[in-house]
Amino acid sequence: MAKVAFIGLGVMGYPMAGHLKAKGGHDLTVYNRTAAKSEKWAVQFGGRTAATPAEAADGADFVFCCVGNDDDLRSVTTGKNGAFETLKAGAIFIDNTTASAEVARELDAAATARGAHFIDAPVSGGQAGAENGVLTVMCGGDPEVFERAKPVIDAYARMVGLMGPAGSGQLTKMINQICIAGLVQGLAEGIHFGKKAGLNIEKVIEVISKGAAGSWQMENRHKTMNAGKYDFGFAVDWMRKDLDIVLTEARSNGAKLPVTALVDQFYADVQEMGGNRWDTSSLLARLEK
Ligand SMILES: NC(=O)c1ccc[n+]([C@@H]2O[C@H](COP(=O)([O-])OP(=O)(O)OC[C@H]3O[C@@H](n4cnc5c(N)ncnc54)[C@H](OP(=O)(O)O)[C@@H]3O)[C@@H](O)[C@H]2O)c1
């Protein structure tokens, strides 16, 4: 049993912290900006709450974090009352936020300066993956530090991989989002075409999902896409934040991402339709407009 802190009890962080307590059996202290959520979490799982990230991290062996973007991450780490004020020597800070590789390298240097360690560990698998404790975790950091952190991360994960030094987890998550962007647009166009052709979409997917076109998105999203339901899942606003990180990184490493850049603009159209919180599969709604 380790002394663990968790910062950021959102859609993802709340159940992930729950698994660290209930499945991992660790001694948990949680912090959330909106205190009502951390109080609710403590009642449900039986851990302690802290008033600031610094208070949560004080004395912890492992400090987890899952907030929104780079600025939120800086605020809860190196900002006033941030976790890095109290992060002890030898402690490991594990960041599950989807953020830039640049902020990961920056926080790795800041943790090292304190004699502590940093692992960027963005996740894939969505709200259901977090609730069921079966996330895919893409890590960047030192191999020895990773070996110490992995058994703790395992509490909410099905797959945990070390991809390289600090920032490599975030770079891997960028590849994940590049692959999803083009794939979801292809799926939306396929369903759109099938409807125009007068085919039974359920029947079409039942057959082609077993062939070379099959994918997680096809299996898990075709029913709701066919029904025009998007009020759930991974929000378009989050996807645009992720694609901005991807396209910024591509400008610096020279990668050519024409389809990703185009799909990013399609998501901007969905936002204009009022779909900020719709699931990313809402690219179909744009075609049907
Ligand atoms: N949702 C998904 O399906 C999914 C899948 C994979 C990856 N992710 C990534 O995981 C991260 C979290 O996503 P989520 O869906 O859990 O988001 P969310 O429900 O909006 O939760 C965000 C959390 O961060 C906290 N926060 C944000 N800004 C903060 C700040 N400046 N200071 C302190 N706390 C702050 C929020 O506190 P409050 O409660 O006070 O607002 C909340 O606890 C994002 O980077 C997202 O891209 C999400």
Coordinates of C-alpha atoms and ligand atoms in Angstrom, one line a residue:
M1 CA 0.0 0.0 0.0
A2 CA 1.4 3.4 -1.1
K3 CA 0.6 6.9 -0.1
V4 CA -1.1 8.3 -3.2
A5 CA -2.6 11.7 -4.1
F6 CA -5.0 12.4 -7.0
I7 CA -5.5 15.9 -8.5
G8 CA -8.5 16.5 -10.7
L9 CA -11.7 14.4 -10.2
G10 CA -13.4 15.0 -13.6
V11 CA -15.1 12.5 -15.8
M12 CA -11.9 10.6 -16.0
G13 CA -10.1 11.3 -12.8
Y14 CA -13.0 10.5 -10.4
P15 CA -13.2 6.8 -11.4
M16 CA -9.5 6.5 -11.8
A17 CA -8.8 7.7 -8.3
G18 CA -11.6 5.3 -7.2
H19 CA -9.8 2.3 -8.7
L20 CA -6.5 3.4 -7.0
K21 CA -8.4 3.2 -3.7
A22 CA -10.8 0.3 -4.1
K23 CA -8.7 -2.0 -6.4
G24 CA -5.1 -0.8 -5.6
G25 CA -5.9 -0.6 -1.9
H26 CA -3.8 2.6 -1.5
D27 CA -4.0 5.4 1.0
L28 CA -5.6 8.1 -1.0
T29 CA -5.8 11.9 -0.7
V30 CA -7.8 13.7 -3.4
Y31 CA -7.9 17.3 -4.5
N32 CA -10.5 18.9 -6.9
R33 CA -10.9 22.6 -7.7
T34 CA -14.6 22.3 -7.1
A35 CA -14.6 20.9 -3.6
A36 CA -18.1 19.4 -3.8
K37 CA -16.7 16.7 -6.1
S38 CA -13.8 15.7 -3.8
E39 CA -16.2 15.6 -0.8
K40 CA -18.5 13.3 -2.8
W41 CA -15.6 11.1 -3.8
A42 CA -14.4 10.8 -0.2
V43 CA -17.8 9.7 1.0
Q44 CA -18.0 7.1 -1.8
F45 CA -14.5 5.7 -1.5
G46 CA -13.4 6.6 2.0
G47 CA -10.2 8.6 1.3
R48 CA -9.1 12.1 2.5
T49 CA -9.6 15.4 0.8
A50 CA -7.1 18.3 0.5
A51 CA -7.8 22.0 0.1
T52 CA -4.9 22.6 -2.4
P53 CA -2.8 20.4 -4.7
A54 CA 0.2 21.2 -2.4
E55 CA -1.6 19.8 0.6
A56 CA -2.6 16.7 -1.4
A57 CA 0.9 16.0 -2.6
D58 CA 2.5 16.6 0.8
G59 CA 4.2 13.3 1.9
A60 CA 2.8 11.3 -1.1
D61 CA 4.9 8.6 -2.8
F62 CA 2.8 8.9 -6.0
V63 CA 0.9 12.0 -7.2
F64 CA -1.6 11.5 -10.0
C65 CA -3.2 14.3 -12.0
C66 CA -5.9 14.5 -14.7
V67 CA -6.9 18.0 -15.5
G68 CA -7.9 19.7 -18.8
N69 CA -4.9 21.2 -20.7
D70 CA -1.3 22.6 -20.5
D71 CA -2.3 25.7 -18.5
D72 CA -4.4 23.8 -16.0
L73 CA -1.5 21.4 -15.5
R74 CA 1.0 24.2 -14.9
S75 CA -1.5 25.7 -12.4
V76 CA -1.8 22.6 -10.3
T77 CA 1.9 21.7 -10.4
T78 CA 4.3 24.7 -10.6
G79 CA 1.6 27.4 -9.8
K80 CA 0.8 28.9 -6.4
N81 CA -0.2 26.1 -3.9
G82 CA 0.7 23.6 -6.7
A83 CA 1.8 20.0 -6.0
F84 CA 5.5 20.8 -6.8
E85 CA 5.7 23.0 -3.7
T86 CA 5.5 19.9 -1.5
L87 CA 6.5 17.0 -3.9
K88 CA 9.0 15.1 -1.8
A89 CA 12.4 13.8 -3.1
G90 CA 11.9 10.3 -4.6
A91 CA 8.2 10.8 -5.2
I92 CA 6.7 10.1 -8.7
F93 CA 4.3 12.6 -10.4
I94 CA 2.1 10.8 -12.9
D95 CA 0.2 13.0 -15.3
N96 CA -2.8 11.5 -17.1
T97 CA -3.9 14.8 -18.7
T98 CA -3.8 14.9 -22.5
A99 CA -1.3 17.8 -22.9
S100 CA 1.7 18.8 -25.1
A101 CA 5.1 17.0 -25.1
E102 CA 6.6 20.4 -24.3
V103 CA 4.9 20.7 -20.9
A104 CA 5.8 17.1 -20.1
R105 CA 9.5 17.9 -20.7
E106 CA 9.1 21.1 -18.7
L107 CA 7.6 19.3 -15.7
D108 CA 10.1 16.5 -15.9
A109 CA 12.9 19.0 -15.5
A110 CA 11.0 20.7 -12.6
A111 CA 10.4 17.4 -10.8
T112 CA 14.1 16.4 -11.3
A113 CA 15.2 19.7 -9.9
R114 CA 13.4 18.7 -6.6
G115 CA 14.9 15.2 -6.6
A116 CA 11.5 13.8 -7.6
H117 CA 10.3 12.1 -10.9
F118 CA 7.8 12.7 -13.6
I119 CA 5.9 10.4 -16.0
D120 CA 3.6 11.7 -18.7
A121 CA 0.8 9.2 -18.9
P122 CA -2.1 10.2 -21.1
V123 CA -4.9 7.7 -21.5
S124 CA -7.2 6.2 -24.1
G125 CA -10.4 4.4 -23.6
G126 CA -12.8 7.1 -22.7
Q127 CA -15.3 7.5 -19.8
A128 CA -16.2 3.8 -19.9
G129 CA -12.6 2.7 -19.9
A130 CA -12.0 4.9 -16.8
E131 CA -15.1 3.6 -15.0
N132 CA -14.2 0.0 -15.8
G133 CA -10.5 0.4 -15.0
V134 CA -9.4 -0.8 -18.4
L135 CA -7.6 2.3 -19.9
T136 CA -4.7 2.2 -22.2
V137 CA -1.9 4.3 -20.7
M138 CA 1.0 5.7 -22.9
C139 CA 4.0 6.7 -20.7
G140 CA 7.1 8.8 -21.1
G141 CA 9.9 8.8 -18.6
D142 CA 12.8 7.0 -17.1
P143 CA 12.6 3.1 -17.3
E144 CA 13.4 2.5 -13.6
V145 CA 10.8 5.1 -12.5
F146 CA 8.3 3.5 -14.8
E147 CA 8.9 0.1 -13.3
R148 CA 8.0 1.5 -9.9
A149 CA 4.9 3.4 -11.1
K150 CA 3.5 0.6 -13.4
P151 CA 2.0 -1.6 -10.6
V152 CA 0.2 1.4 -9.2
I153 CA -1.1 2.6 -12.6
D154 CA -2.3 -1.0 -13.2
A155 CA -5.3 -0.3 -10.9
Y156 CA -7.1 1.6 -13.7
A157 CA -5.5 0.1 -16.8
R158 CA -5.5 -2.8 -19.2
M159 CA -2.4 -1.8 -21.1
V160 CA 0.5 0.4 -19.7
G161 CA 3.4 1.0 -22.1
L162 CA 6.6 3.0 -21.8
M163 CA 7.2 4.7 -25.1
G164 CA 10.5 6.6 -24.4
P165 CA 11.8 9.6 -22.4
A166 CA 9.6 12.4 -21.0
G167 CA 7.1 13.6 -23.6
S168 CA 6.9 10.2 -25.5
G169 CA 3.6 9.3 -23.8
Q170 CA 2.1 12.6 -25.1
L171 CA 3.6 12.0 -28.6
T172 CA 2.0 8.5 -28.7
K173 CA -1.4 9.9 -27.6
M174 CA -1.1 12.4 -30.6
I175 CA -0.7 9.5 -32.9
N176 CA -3.8 7.9 -31.3
Q177 CA -5.8 11.1 -32.1
I178 CA -4.4 11.4 -35.6
C179 CA -5.6 7.8 -36.3
I180 CA -9.0 8.5 -34.8
A181 CA -9.6 11.8 -36.7
G182 CA -9.4 10.3 -40.2
L183 CA -11.1 7.1 -39.2
V184 CA -14.2 8.7 -37.7
Q185 CA -14.6 10.9 -40.8
G186 CA -14.3 7.8 -43.0
L187 CA -17.0 6.0 -40.8
A188 CA -19.2 9.1 -41.0
E189 CA -18.9 9.2 -44.8
G190 CA -19.6 5.5 -45.1
I191 CA -22.8 5.7 -43.0
H192 CA -23.9 8.9 -44.8
F193 CA -23.4 7.1 -48.2
G194 CA -25.2 4.0 -47.0
K195 CA -28.2 6.0 -46.0
K196 CA -28.3 7.9 -49.3
A197 CA -28.1 4.5 -51.1
G198 CA -31.1 3.3 -49.1
L199 CA -29.3 0.4 -47.4
N200 CA -30.0 -1.0 -43.9
I201 CA -27.0 0.5 -42.0
E202 CA -27.3 -2.1 -39.1
K203 CA -27.0 -4.9 -41.7
V204 CA -24.2 -3.2 -43.5
I205 CA -22.1 -2.7 -40.3
E206 CA -22.9 -6.3 -39.1
V207 CA -21.2 -7.5 -42.3
I208 CA -18.3 -5.1 -42.9
S209 CA -17.3 -4.8 -39.3
K210 CA -16.0 -8.4 -39.6
G211 CA -13.8 -7.5 -42.5
A212 CA -10.9 -5.1 -43.1
A213 CA -12.9 -2.0 -42.4
G214 CA -13.8 -3.0 -38.8
S215 CA -12.7 -0.7 -36.0
W216 CA -13.5 0.2 -32.3
Q217 CA -15.3 3.3 -33.6
M218 CA -17.4 1.2 -36.0
E219 CA -18.3 -1.4 -33.3
N220 CA -19.0 1.2 -30.5
R221 CA -20.4 4.2 -32.4
H222 CA -22.4 3.0 -35.5
K223 CA -25.7 2.5 -33.6
T224 CA -25.7 6.0 -32.0
M225 CA -24.5 7.6 -35.3
N226 CA -27.3 5.9 -37.2
A227 CA -29.8 7.2 -34.6
G228 CA -28.3 10.7 -34.7
K229 CA -27.4 10.6 -30.9
Y230 CA -24.3 12.5 -29.9
D231 CA -25.0 13.6 -26.3
F232 CA -22.4 11.5 -24.6
G233 CA -18.8 10.3 -25.1
F234 CA -15.6 12.2 -26.0
A235 CA -16.5 15.9 -26.5
V236 CA -15.7 17.7 -29.7
D237 CA -14.1 20.6 -27.6
W238 CA -11.6 18.1 -26.2
M239 CA -10.9 16.7 -29.6
R240 CA -10.1 20.2 -31.0
K241 CA -7.8 20.8 -28.0
D242 CA -6.0 17.5 -28.8
L243 CA -5.8 18.3 -32.5
D244 CA -4.4 21.7 -31.8
I245 CA -1.6 20.0 -29.8
V246 CA -1.1 17.6 -32.7
L247 CA -0.9 20.2 -35.4
T248 CA 1.4 22.4 -33.3
E249 CA 3.8 19.5 -32.8
A250 CA 3.6 18.6 -36.5
R251 CA 4.6 22.2 -37.4
S252 CA 7.8 21.7 -35.3
N253 CA 8.7 18.1 -36.4
G254 CA 7.7 18.7 -40.1
A255 CA 5.1 15.8 -40.3
K256 CA 2.5 16.3 -43.0
L257 CA -1.0 15.8 -41.7
P258 CA -3.4 17.0 -44.4
V259 CA -6.4 14.8 -43.4
T260 CA -6.0 15.6 -39.7
A261 CA -5.9 19.4 -40.5
L262 CA -9.1 19.0 -42.6
V263 CA -11.0 17.0 -40.0
D264 CA -10.0 19.6 -37.3
Q265 CA -11.8 22.2 -39.5
F266 CA -14.8 19.8 -39.8
Y267 CA -14.9 19.7 -35.9
A268 CA -14.9 23.5 -36.0
D269 CA -18.1 23.3 -38.1
V270 CA -19.6 20.9 -35.6
Q271 CA -18.8 23.5 -32.8
E272 CA -20.6 26.1 -34.9
M273 CA -23.6 23.8 -35.0
G274 CA -23.6 23.9 -31.2
G275 CA -21.9 20.5 -30.8
N276 CA -19.1 21.5 -28.4
R277 CA -20.0 18.7 -26.0
W278 CA -21.2 16.2 -28.6
D279 CA -19.2 13.0 -29.1
T280 CA -16.5 13.0 -31.8
S281 CA -18.7 10.7 -33.9
S282 CA -20.9 13.8 -34.6
L283 CA -18.9 14.4 -37.8
L284 CA -21.9 12.6 -39.4
A285 CA -24.3 15.4 -38.2
R286 CA -22.2 17.8 -40.2
L287 CA -22.7 15.8 -43.4
E288 CA -26.4 15.5 -42.7
K289 CA -26.9 19.2 -42.0
Ligands
LIG1 N1 -13.4 12.3 -21.3 C1 -12.7 11.4 -22.1 O1 -13.4 10.6 -22.7 C2 -11.2 11.5 -22.2 C3 -10.6 10.4 -22.8 C4 -9.2 10.4 -22.8 C5 -8.5 11.5 -22.4 N2 -9.1 12.6 -21.8 C6 -8.3 13.7 -21.3 O2 -8.3 13.6 -19.9 C7 -8.3 15.0 -19.3 C8 -9.5 15.2 -18.4 O3 -10.7 14.9 -19.1 P1 -12.1 14.8 -18.4 O4 -13.1 14.3 -19.4 O5 -12.0 14.1 -17.1 O6 -12.4 16.4 -18.1 P2 -13.4 17.1 -17.1 O7 -14.5 16.2 -16.7 O8 -13.7 18.4 -17.7 O9 -12.5 17.3 -15.8 C9 -11.4 18.2 -15.7 C10 -10.9 18.2 -14.3 O10 -9.8 19.1 -14.3 C11 -10.0 20.0 -13.3 N3 -9.4 21.3 -13.7 C12 -9.5 21.9 -14.9 N4 -8.8 23.0 -14.9 C13 -8.3 23.2 -13.7 C14 -7.4 24.2 -13.1 N5 -7.0 25.2 -13.8 N6 -7.1 24.0 -11.8 C15 -7.5 22.9 -11.1 N7 -8.3 21.9 -11.6 C16 -8.7 22.1 -12.9 C17 -11.5 20.1 -13.2 O11 -11.9 20.7 -11.9 P3 -13.5 21.2 -11.7 O12 -14.2 20.0 -11.3 O13 -13.3 22.2 -10.6 O14 -13.9 21.8 -13.0 C18 -11.9 18.6 -13.3 O15 -11.6 17.9 -12.1 C19 -8.3 15.9 -20.5 O16 -7.0 16.3 -20.8 C20 -8.9 15.1 -21.6 O17 -8.5 15.5 -22.9 C21 -10.5 12.6 -21.7

